[in-house]
Structure formats: structure tokens, C-alpha cells
mmCIF file of C-alpha atoms in Angstrom:
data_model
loop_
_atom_site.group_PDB
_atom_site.id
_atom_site.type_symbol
_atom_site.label_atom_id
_atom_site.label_comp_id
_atom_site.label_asym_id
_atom_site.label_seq_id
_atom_site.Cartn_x
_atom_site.Cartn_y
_atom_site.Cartn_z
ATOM 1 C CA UNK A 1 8.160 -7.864 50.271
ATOM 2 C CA UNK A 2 5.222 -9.999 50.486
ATOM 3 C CA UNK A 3 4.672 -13.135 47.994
ATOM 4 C CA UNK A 4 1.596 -10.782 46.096
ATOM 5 C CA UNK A 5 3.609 -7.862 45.821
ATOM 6 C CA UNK A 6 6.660 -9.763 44.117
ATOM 7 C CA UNK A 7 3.865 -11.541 41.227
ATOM 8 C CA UNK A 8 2.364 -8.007 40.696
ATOM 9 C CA UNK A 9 5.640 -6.399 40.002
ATOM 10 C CA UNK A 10 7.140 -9.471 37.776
ATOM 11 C CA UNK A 11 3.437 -9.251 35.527
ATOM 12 C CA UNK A 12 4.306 -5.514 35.369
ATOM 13 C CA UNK A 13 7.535 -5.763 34.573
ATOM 14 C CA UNK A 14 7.010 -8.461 31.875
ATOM 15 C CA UNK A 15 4.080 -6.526 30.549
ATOM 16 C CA UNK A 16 6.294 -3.306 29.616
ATOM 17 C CA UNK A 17 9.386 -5.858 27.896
ATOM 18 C CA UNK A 18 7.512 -7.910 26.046
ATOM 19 C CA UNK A 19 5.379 -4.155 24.745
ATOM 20 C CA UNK A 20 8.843 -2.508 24.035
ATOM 21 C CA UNK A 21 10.118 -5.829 21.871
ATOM 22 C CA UNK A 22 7.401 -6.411 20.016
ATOM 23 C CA UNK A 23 5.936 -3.059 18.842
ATOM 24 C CA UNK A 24 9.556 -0.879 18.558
ATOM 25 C CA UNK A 25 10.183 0.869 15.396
ATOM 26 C CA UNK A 26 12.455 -2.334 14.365
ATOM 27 C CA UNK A 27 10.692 -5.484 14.541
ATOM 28 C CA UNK A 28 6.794 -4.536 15.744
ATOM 29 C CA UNK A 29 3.165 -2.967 14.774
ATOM 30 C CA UNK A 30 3.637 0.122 12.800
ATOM 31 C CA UNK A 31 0.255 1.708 13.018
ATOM 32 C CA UNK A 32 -2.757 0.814 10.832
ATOM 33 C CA UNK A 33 -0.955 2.999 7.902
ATOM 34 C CA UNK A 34 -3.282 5.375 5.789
ATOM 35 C CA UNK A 35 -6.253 4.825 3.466
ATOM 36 C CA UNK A 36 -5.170 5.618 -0.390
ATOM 37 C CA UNK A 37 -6.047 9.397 -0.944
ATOM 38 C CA UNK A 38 -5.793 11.531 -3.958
ATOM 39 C CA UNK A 39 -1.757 12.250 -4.519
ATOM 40 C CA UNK A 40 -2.477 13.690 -7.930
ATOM 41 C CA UNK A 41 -5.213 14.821 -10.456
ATOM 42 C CA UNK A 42 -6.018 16.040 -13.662
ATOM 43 C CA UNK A 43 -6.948 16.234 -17.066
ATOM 44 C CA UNK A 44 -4.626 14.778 -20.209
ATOM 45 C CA UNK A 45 -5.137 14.402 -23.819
ATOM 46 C CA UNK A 46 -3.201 10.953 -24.241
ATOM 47 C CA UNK A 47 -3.649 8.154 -21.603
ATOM 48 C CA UNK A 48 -2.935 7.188 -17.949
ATOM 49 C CA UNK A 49 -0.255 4.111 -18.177
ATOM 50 C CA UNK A 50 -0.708 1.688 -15.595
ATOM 51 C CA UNK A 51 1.306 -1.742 -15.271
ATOM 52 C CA UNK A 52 3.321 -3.577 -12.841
ATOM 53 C CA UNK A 53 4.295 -7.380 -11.745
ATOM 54 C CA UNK A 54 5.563 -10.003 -10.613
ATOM 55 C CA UNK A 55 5.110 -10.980 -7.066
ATOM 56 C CA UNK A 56 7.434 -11.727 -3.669
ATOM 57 C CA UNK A 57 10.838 -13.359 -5.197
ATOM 58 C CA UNK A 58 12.887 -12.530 -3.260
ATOM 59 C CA UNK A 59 15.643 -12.107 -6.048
ATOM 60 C CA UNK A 60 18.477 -8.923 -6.072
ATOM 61 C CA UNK A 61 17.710 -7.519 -7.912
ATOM 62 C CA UNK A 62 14.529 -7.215 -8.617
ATOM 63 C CA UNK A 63 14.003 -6.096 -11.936
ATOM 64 C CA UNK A 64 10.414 -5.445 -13.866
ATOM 65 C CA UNK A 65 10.021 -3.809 -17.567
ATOM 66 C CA UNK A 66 7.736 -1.306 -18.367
ATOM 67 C CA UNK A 67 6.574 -0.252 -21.998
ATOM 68 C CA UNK A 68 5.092 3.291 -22.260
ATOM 69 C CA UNK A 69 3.181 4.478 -25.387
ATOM 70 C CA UNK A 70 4.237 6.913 -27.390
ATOM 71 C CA UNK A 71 4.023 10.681 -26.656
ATOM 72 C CA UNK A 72 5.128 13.057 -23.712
ATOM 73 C CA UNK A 73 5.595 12.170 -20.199
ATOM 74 C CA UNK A 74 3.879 14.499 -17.785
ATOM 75 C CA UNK A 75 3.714 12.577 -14.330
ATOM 76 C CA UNK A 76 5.276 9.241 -13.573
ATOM 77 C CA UNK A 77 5.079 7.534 -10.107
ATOM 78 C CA UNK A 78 6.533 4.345 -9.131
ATOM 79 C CA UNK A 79 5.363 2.439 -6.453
ATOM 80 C CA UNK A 80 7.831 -0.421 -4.312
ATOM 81 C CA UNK A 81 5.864 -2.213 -1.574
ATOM 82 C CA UNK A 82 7.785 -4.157 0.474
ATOM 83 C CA UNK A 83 8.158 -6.574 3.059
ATOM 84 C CA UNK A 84 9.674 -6.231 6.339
ATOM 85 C CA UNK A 85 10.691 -2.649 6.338
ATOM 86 C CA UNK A 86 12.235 -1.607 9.108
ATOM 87 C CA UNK A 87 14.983 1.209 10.614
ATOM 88 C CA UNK A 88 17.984 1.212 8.312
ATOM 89 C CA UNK A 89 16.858 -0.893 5.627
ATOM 90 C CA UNK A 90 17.051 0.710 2.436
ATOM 91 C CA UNK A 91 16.494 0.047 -1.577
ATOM 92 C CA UNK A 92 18.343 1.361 -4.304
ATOM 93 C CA UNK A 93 16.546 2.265 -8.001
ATOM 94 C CA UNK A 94 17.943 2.525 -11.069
ATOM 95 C CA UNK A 95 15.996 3.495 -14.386
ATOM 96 C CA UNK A 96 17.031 2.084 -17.907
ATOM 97 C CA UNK A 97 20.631 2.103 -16.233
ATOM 98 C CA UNK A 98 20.554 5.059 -14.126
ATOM 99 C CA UNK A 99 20.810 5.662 -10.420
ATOM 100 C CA UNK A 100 16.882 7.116 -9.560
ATOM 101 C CA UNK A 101 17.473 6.841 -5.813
ATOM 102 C CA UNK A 102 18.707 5.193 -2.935
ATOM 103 C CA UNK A 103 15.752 5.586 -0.057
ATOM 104 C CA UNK A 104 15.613 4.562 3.198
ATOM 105 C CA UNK A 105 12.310 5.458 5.187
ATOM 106 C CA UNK A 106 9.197 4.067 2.596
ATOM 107 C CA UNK A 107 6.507 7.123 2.663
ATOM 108 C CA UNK A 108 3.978 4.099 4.261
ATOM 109 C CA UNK A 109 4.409 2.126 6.488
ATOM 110 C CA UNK A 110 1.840 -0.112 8.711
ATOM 111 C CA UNK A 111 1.418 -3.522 10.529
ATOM 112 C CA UNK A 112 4.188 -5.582 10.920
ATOM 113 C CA UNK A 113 6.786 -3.548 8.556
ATOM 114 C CA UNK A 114 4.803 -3.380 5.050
ATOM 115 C CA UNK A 115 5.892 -0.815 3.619
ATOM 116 C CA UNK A 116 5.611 1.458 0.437
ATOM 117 C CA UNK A 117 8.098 3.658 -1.504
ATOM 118 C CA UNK A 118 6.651 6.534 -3.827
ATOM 119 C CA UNK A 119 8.999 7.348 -6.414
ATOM 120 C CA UNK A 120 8.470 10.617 -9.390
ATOM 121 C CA UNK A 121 10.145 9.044 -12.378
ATOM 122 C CA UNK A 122 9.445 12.316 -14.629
ATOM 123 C CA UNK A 123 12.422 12.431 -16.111
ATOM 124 C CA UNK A 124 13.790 8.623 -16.229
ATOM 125 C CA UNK A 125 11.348 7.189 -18.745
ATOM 126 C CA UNK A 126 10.851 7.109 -21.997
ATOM 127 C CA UNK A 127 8.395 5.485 -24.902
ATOM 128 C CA UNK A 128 9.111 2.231 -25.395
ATOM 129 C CA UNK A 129 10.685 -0.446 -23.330
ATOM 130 C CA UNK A 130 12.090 0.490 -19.676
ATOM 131 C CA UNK A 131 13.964 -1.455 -17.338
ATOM 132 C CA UNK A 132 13.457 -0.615 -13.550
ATOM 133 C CA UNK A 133 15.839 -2.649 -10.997
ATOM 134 C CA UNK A 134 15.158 -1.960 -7.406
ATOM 135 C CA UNK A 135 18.307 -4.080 -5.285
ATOM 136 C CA UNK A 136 17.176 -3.692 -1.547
ATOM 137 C CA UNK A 137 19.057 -4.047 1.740
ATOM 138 C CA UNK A 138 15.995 -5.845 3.487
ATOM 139 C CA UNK A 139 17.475 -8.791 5.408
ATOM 140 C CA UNK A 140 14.653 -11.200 5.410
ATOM 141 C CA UNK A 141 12.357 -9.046 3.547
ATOM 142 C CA UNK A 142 12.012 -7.347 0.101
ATOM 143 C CA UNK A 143 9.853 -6.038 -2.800
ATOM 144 C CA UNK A 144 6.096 -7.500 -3.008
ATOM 145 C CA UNK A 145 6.408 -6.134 -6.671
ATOM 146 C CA UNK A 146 6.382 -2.832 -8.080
ATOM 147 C CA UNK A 147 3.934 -0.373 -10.252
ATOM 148 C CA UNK A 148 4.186 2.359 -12.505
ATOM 149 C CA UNK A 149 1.602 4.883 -13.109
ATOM 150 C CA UNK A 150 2.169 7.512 -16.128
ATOM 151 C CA UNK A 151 0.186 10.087 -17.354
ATOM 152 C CA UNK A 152 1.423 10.132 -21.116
ATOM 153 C CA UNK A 153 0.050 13.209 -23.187
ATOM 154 C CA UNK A 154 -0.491 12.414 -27.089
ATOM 155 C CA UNK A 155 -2.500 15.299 -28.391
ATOM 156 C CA UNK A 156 -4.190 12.970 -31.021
ATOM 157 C CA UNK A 157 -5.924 11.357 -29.006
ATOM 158 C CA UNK A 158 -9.141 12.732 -26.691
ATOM 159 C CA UNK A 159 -8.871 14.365 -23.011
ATOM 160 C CA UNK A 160 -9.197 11.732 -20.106
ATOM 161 C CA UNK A 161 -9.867 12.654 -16.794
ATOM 162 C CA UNK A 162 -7.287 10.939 -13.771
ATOM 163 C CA UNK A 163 -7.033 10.595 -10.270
ATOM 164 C CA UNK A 164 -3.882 8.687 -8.778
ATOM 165 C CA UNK A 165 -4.541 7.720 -5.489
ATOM 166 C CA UNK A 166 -2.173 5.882 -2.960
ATOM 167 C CA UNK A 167 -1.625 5.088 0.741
ATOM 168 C CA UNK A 168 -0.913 2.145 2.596
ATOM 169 C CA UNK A 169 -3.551 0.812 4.814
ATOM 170 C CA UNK A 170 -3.666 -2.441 7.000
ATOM 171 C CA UNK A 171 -6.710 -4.586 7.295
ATOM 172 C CA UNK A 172 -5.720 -7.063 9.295
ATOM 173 C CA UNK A 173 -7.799 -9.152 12.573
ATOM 174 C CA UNK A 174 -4.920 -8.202 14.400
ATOM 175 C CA UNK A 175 -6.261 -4.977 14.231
ATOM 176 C CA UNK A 176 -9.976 -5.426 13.909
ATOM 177 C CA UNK A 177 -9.736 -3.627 11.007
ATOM 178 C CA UNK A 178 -12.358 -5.002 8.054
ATOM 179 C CA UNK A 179 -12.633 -2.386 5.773
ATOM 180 C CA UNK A 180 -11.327 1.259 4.286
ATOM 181 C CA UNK A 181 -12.414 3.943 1.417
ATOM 182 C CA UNK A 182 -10.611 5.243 -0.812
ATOM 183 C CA UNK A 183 -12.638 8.651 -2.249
ATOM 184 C CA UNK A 184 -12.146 10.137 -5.847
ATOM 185 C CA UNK A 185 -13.338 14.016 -5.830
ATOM 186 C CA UNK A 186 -15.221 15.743 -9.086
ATOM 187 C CA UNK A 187 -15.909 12.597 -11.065
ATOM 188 C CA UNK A 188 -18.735 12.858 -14.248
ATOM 189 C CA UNK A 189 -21.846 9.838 -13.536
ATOM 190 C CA UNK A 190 -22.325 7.907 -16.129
ATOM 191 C CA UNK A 191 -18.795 8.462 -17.576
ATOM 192 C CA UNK A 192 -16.851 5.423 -18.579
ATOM 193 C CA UNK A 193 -13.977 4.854 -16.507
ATOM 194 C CA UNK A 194 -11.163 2.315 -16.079
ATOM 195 C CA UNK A 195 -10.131 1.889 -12.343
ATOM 196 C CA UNK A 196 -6.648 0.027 -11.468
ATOM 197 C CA UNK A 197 -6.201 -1.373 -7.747
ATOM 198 C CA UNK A 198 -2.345 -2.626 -6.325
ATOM 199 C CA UNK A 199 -3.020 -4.742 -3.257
ATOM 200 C CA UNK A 200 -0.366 -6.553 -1.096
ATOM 201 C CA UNK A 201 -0.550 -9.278 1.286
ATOM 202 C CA UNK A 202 -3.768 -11.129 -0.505
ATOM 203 C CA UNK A 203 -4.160 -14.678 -1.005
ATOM 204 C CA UNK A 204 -6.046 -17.179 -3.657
ATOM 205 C CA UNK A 205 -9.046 -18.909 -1.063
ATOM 206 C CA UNK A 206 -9.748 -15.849 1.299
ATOM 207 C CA UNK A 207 -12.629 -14.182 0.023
ATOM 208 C CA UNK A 208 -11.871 -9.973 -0.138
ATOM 209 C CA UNK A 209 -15.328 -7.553 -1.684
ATOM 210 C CA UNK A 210 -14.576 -4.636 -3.385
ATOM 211 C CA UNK A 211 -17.119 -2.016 -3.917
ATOM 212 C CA UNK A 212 -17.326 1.168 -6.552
ATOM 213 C CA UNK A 213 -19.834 3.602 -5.345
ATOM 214 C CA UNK A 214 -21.873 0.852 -3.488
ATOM 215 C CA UNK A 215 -21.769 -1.574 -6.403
ATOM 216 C CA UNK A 216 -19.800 -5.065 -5.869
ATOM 217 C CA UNK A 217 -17.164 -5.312 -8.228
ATOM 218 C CA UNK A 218 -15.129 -8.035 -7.211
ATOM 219 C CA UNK A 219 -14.793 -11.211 -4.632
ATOM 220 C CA UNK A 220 -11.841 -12.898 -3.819
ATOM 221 C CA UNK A 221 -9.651 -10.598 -6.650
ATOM 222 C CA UNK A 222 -6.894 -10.006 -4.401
ATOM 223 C CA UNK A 223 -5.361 -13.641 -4.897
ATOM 224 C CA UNK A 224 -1.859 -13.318 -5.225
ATOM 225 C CA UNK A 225 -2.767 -13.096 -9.227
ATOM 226 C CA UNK A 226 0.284 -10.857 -10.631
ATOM 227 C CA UNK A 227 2.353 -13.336 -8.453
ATOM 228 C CA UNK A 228 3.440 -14.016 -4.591
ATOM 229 C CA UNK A 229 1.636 -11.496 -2.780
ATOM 230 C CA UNK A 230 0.718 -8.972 -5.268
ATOM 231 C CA UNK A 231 -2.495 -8.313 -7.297
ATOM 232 C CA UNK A 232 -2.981 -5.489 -9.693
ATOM 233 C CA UNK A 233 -5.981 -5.317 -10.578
ATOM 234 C CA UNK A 234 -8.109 -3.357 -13.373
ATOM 235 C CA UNK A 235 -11.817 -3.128 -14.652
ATOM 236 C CA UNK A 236 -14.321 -0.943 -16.202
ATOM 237 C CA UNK A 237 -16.354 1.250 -13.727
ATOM 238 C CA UNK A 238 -18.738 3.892 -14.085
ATOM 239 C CA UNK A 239 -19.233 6.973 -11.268
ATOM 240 C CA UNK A 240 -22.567 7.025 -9.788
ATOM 241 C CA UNK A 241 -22.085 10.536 -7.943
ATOM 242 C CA UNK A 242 -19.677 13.473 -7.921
ATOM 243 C CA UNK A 243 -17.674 11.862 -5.819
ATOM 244 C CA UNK A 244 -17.120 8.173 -6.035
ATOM 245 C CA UNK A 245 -15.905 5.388 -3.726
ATOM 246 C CA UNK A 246 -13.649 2.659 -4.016
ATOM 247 C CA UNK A 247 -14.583 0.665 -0.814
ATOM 248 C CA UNK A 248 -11.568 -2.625 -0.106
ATOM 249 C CA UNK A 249 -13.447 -5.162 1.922
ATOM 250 C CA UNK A 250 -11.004 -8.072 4.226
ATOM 251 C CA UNK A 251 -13.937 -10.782 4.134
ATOM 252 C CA UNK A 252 -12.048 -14.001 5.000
ATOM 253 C CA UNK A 253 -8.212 -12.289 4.599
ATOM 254 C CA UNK A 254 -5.810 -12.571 7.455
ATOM 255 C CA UNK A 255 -3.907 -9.402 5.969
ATOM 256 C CA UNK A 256 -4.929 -6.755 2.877
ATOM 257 C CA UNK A 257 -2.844 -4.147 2.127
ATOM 258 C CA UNK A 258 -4.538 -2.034 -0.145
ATOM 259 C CA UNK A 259 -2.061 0.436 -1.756
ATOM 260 C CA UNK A 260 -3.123 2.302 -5.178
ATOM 261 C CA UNK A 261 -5.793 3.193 -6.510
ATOM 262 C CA UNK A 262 -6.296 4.469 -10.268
ATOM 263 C CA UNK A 263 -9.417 6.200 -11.509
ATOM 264 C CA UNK A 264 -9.309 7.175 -15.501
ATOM 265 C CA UNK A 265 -12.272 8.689 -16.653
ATOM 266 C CA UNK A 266 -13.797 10.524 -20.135
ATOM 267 C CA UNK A 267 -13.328 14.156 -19.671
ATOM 268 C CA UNK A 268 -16.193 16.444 -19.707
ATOM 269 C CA UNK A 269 -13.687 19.037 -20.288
ATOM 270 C CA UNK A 270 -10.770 20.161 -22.990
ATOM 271 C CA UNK A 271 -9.215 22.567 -19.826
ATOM 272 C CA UNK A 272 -6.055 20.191 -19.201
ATOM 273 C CA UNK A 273 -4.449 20.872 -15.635
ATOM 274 C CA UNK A 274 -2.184 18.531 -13.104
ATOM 275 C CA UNK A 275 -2.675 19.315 -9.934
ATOM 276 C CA UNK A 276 -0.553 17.516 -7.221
ATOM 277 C CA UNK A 277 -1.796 16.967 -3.700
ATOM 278 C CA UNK A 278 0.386 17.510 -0.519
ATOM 279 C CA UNK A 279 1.846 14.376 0.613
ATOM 280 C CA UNK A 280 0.197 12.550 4.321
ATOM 281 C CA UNK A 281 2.117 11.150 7.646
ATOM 282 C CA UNK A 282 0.383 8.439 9.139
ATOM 283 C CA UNK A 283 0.112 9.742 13.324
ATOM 284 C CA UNK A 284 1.665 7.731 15.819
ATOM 285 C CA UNK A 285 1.977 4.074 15.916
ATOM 286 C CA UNK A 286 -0.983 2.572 17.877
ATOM 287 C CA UNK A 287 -0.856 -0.998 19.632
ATOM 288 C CA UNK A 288 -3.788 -2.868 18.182
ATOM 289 C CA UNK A 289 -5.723 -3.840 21.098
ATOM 290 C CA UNK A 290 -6.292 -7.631 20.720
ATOM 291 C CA UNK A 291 -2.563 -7.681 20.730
ATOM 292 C CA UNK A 292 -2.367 -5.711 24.007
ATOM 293 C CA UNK A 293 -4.934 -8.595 25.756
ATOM 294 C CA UNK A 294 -2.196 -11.438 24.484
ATOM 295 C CA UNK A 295 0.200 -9.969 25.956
ATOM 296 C CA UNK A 296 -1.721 -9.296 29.225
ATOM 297 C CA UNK A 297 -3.097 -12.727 29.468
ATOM 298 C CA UNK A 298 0.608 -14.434 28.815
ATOM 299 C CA UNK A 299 1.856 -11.879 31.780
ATOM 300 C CA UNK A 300 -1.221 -13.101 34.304
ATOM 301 C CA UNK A 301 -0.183 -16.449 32.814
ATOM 302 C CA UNK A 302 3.271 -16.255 34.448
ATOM 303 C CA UNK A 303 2.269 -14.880 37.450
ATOM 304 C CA UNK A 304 -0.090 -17.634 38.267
ATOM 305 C CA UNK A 305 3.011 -19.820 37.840
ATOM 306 C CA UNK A 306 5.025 -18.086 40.341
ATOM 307 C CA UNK A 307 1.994 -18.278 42.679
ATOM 308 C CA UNK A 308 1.463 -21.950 42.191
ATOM 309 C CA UNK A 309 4.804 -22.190 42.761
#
């Protein structure tokens, strides 16, 4: 075999090992995720409860405290992002002292192993104080933070409309992605409304936009803010249309991970409904491209060393 033959068939070669070790299910690129969509909706008379903290600790375990308002729990989610998730990890929850799970898989997963656990807490909370303590097996890796959303119903109080949206999306320049909207279905314009963002992987300097229904409502908000890594964020909105957008710009971040999205609106209605949406799998993982090209050009790299040579 000629000289030529030989360099084509080591770049070849080195091309598929060095695909196979960096973007396998255990240590690679996990996809771009998906864009927060609606998970649930509805109408409550009460409140939507939304809180969360502290950061990337990387203590076990991790524990965060959560005081509801009074009155009856209809929905609870909590939400566990977490650092480099991969096959076989696993985190265990317990609520006020008892055992909620122990989950392997996250529901999300994208870029290099952020992931995110969705947990229903229905029946584990209570008004008042609670203690959540997630312990994970994550070697290396572990929560960003965690959030809680509850829809609490107090019937003193007036009808809000909610919609709970979540995901896990990566905007990354690994992956060319810069942007990603997150839609909320059926809201009232001119309504006031209180929107709530959880965003992973942001940090204090890089500039990030984000946009409600074409209006800027924020620059450089995803700053690590709640603590290492982790920003949850709220503000007062108002819906232009019927169906509003919640638009997460990268600007000058290396990585964004927006995760949640909360929309809590004045009801235009006393009809009081939940409605819960069926739950998405992101498709198959995709190499981002630019990472395909470096691994090309370190291949044709070697090659041209075994020619010289």
C-alpha cells in the first residue's frame, strides 16, 4: 500500500475515534435540547408560586427551602438542572423528609450533559416552610440550583390566568445557535402579567437580550444573579397579541441554557380548568457542525505529519 493510501486511511480512521469519544451518550454533545413549551395551563383563583436558588455548590446535599402561601395545592413542579449529566448518573429527592424520587435519565438534556429533571410534587408540599434536598450521584457534576413552580388555589382571592412552560435548550457558538422562542397560547393584551425565567449556564459581563412580544425586556439579566450559574428571573409584562413570545437572545454568552418559563396573567374568565400538556423528546443527537470541521482539520493535521514525515 502506497504512502497516500496509508495517510488517507489513518485521517479516516482518526476522524471516526475521535467522533465516537467525544459525542457518545457519556461524555459528548447531546443535541441542541428543546425550546421551553407549554407543559401546563390554566386558570386558578389563588396564585402561581414561583421561587428557587442558590447557584452551582457543589455541596451533597443540596438542599433549598421553599415557603408556599396558604391555601390548596393544585399543581407543583420542581425543576433540577444540572451539570454534567450523563448515563448512570442519578439524583435522589426528598420532600420535608420524604423520599420524592430517585431518577436517573433528566427529561432534557443538551450540549455537553446539561441537563434538567421535572419533578410533580402534588402531594409533598404543604403551606408554609418546605425543605427540598436533592443528593446526586454526578461525579464531577451536580445541581445548577433548583425551582419550584405551584399553582396554589385560595378562593379569596381573584382568578389568574398561568402558563408553565419548560424545556431545555442550548445556545451555544458551538452550535451556532443565537437565539430560541418560547410561545404562550390564548393570552388577554393589555392584561397585567408577571413572567418568571430559570436560565443556566449565564454569566455577569456577557451581554444576553430578552424580548416579550418584540419588546426588550432585559440585557445582560442572565448573570449568574441567584448564584453560580443560575438566574431566576421575574418582571412585569404585558401581552401584546393572543399569543405572546418570550424570545432568549445569546448576545455575547458562550453558553445559555434557557429552561422555564412562567407566564401569570389577570383572568378574563371565572371558568377555572388545568389542563396538562403531553410531555416532548428531543430527536436524535446532532453533531454541531463547527465541531465536525475541528475535528476534520486536527485529522488533515496529522496526516500532513505523516506525509512530512
Amino acid at each position: 500500500m502506497d504512502t497516500g493510501k496509508k495517510i488517507f486511511i489513518v485521517g479516516l480512521l482518526g476522524t471516526v475515534l475521535l467522533l465516537l469519544f467525544f459525542f457518545s451518550g457519556n461524555r459528548g454533545w447531546q443535541g441542541d435540547g428543546i425550546p421551553p413549551y407549554t407543559i401546563a395551563e390554566g386558570v386558578v383563583r389563588g396564585e402561581v408560586y414561583v421561587d428557587g436558588g442558590h447557584g452551582y455548590t457543589g455541596e451533597n446535599p443540596y438542599l433549598q427551602y421553599f415557603k408556599l402561601p396558604s391555601g390548596d395545592i393544585k399543581y407543583a413542579r420542581l425543576y433540577v438542572p444540572v451539570w454534567n449529566s450523563k448515563s448512570g448518573n442519578s439524583i435522589r429527592v426528598t420532600v420535608n423528609g420524604k423520599d420524592l424520587t430517585i431518577r436517573q435519565e433528566p427529561d432534557y438534556v443538551s450540549a455537553w450533559g446539561v441537563g434538567l429533571y421535572c419533578l410533580e410534587t402534588n402531594n409533598s408540599l404543604h403551606s408554609g416552610m418546605n425543605e427540598v434536598s436533592i443528593s446526586p450521584e454526578i461525579p464531577g457534576g451536580g445541581p445548577y440550583g433548583t425551582t419550584l413552580v405551584a399553582v396554589c388555589e385560595n378562593r379569596s382571592m381573584s382568578p389568574v390566568k398561568f402558563w408553565i412552560n419548560e424545556g431545555n435548550y442550548a445556545l451555544a457558538y458551538t452550535n451556532n445557535k443565537d437565539n430560541v422562542t418560547s410561545t404562550f397560547e390564548g393570552t388577554s393584551p393589555g392584561k397585567n402579567s408577571s413572567l418568571y425565567t430559570m436560565v443556566v449556564a449565564g454569566t455577569e459581563g456577557e451581554k444576553d437580550e430578552l424580548y416579550f412580544d418584540s419588546m426588550n425586556i432585559g440585557s445582560d439579566i442572565f448573570r449568574s444573579a441567584q448564584g453560580k450559574y443560575f438566574d431566576l428571573f421575574s418582571t412585569s409584562v404585558s401581552p401584546q397579541s393572543t399569543e405572546s413570545s418570550l424570545c432568549f437572545e445569546r448576545g455575547d454568552e458562550g453558553y445559555l441554557h434557557p429552561c422555564v418559563a412562567v407566564l401569570v396573567s389577570e383572568s378574563g374568565s371565572n371558568d377555572e380548568y388545568l389542563e396538562l400538556h403531553e410531555q416532548k423528546n428531543a430527536e436524535g443527537e446532532q453533531v454541531p457542525l463547527p465541531v465536525i470541521i475541528v475535528c476534520l482539520l486536527a485529522c488533515l493535521a496529522i496526516a500532513v505529519r505523516f506525509r512530512k514525515r
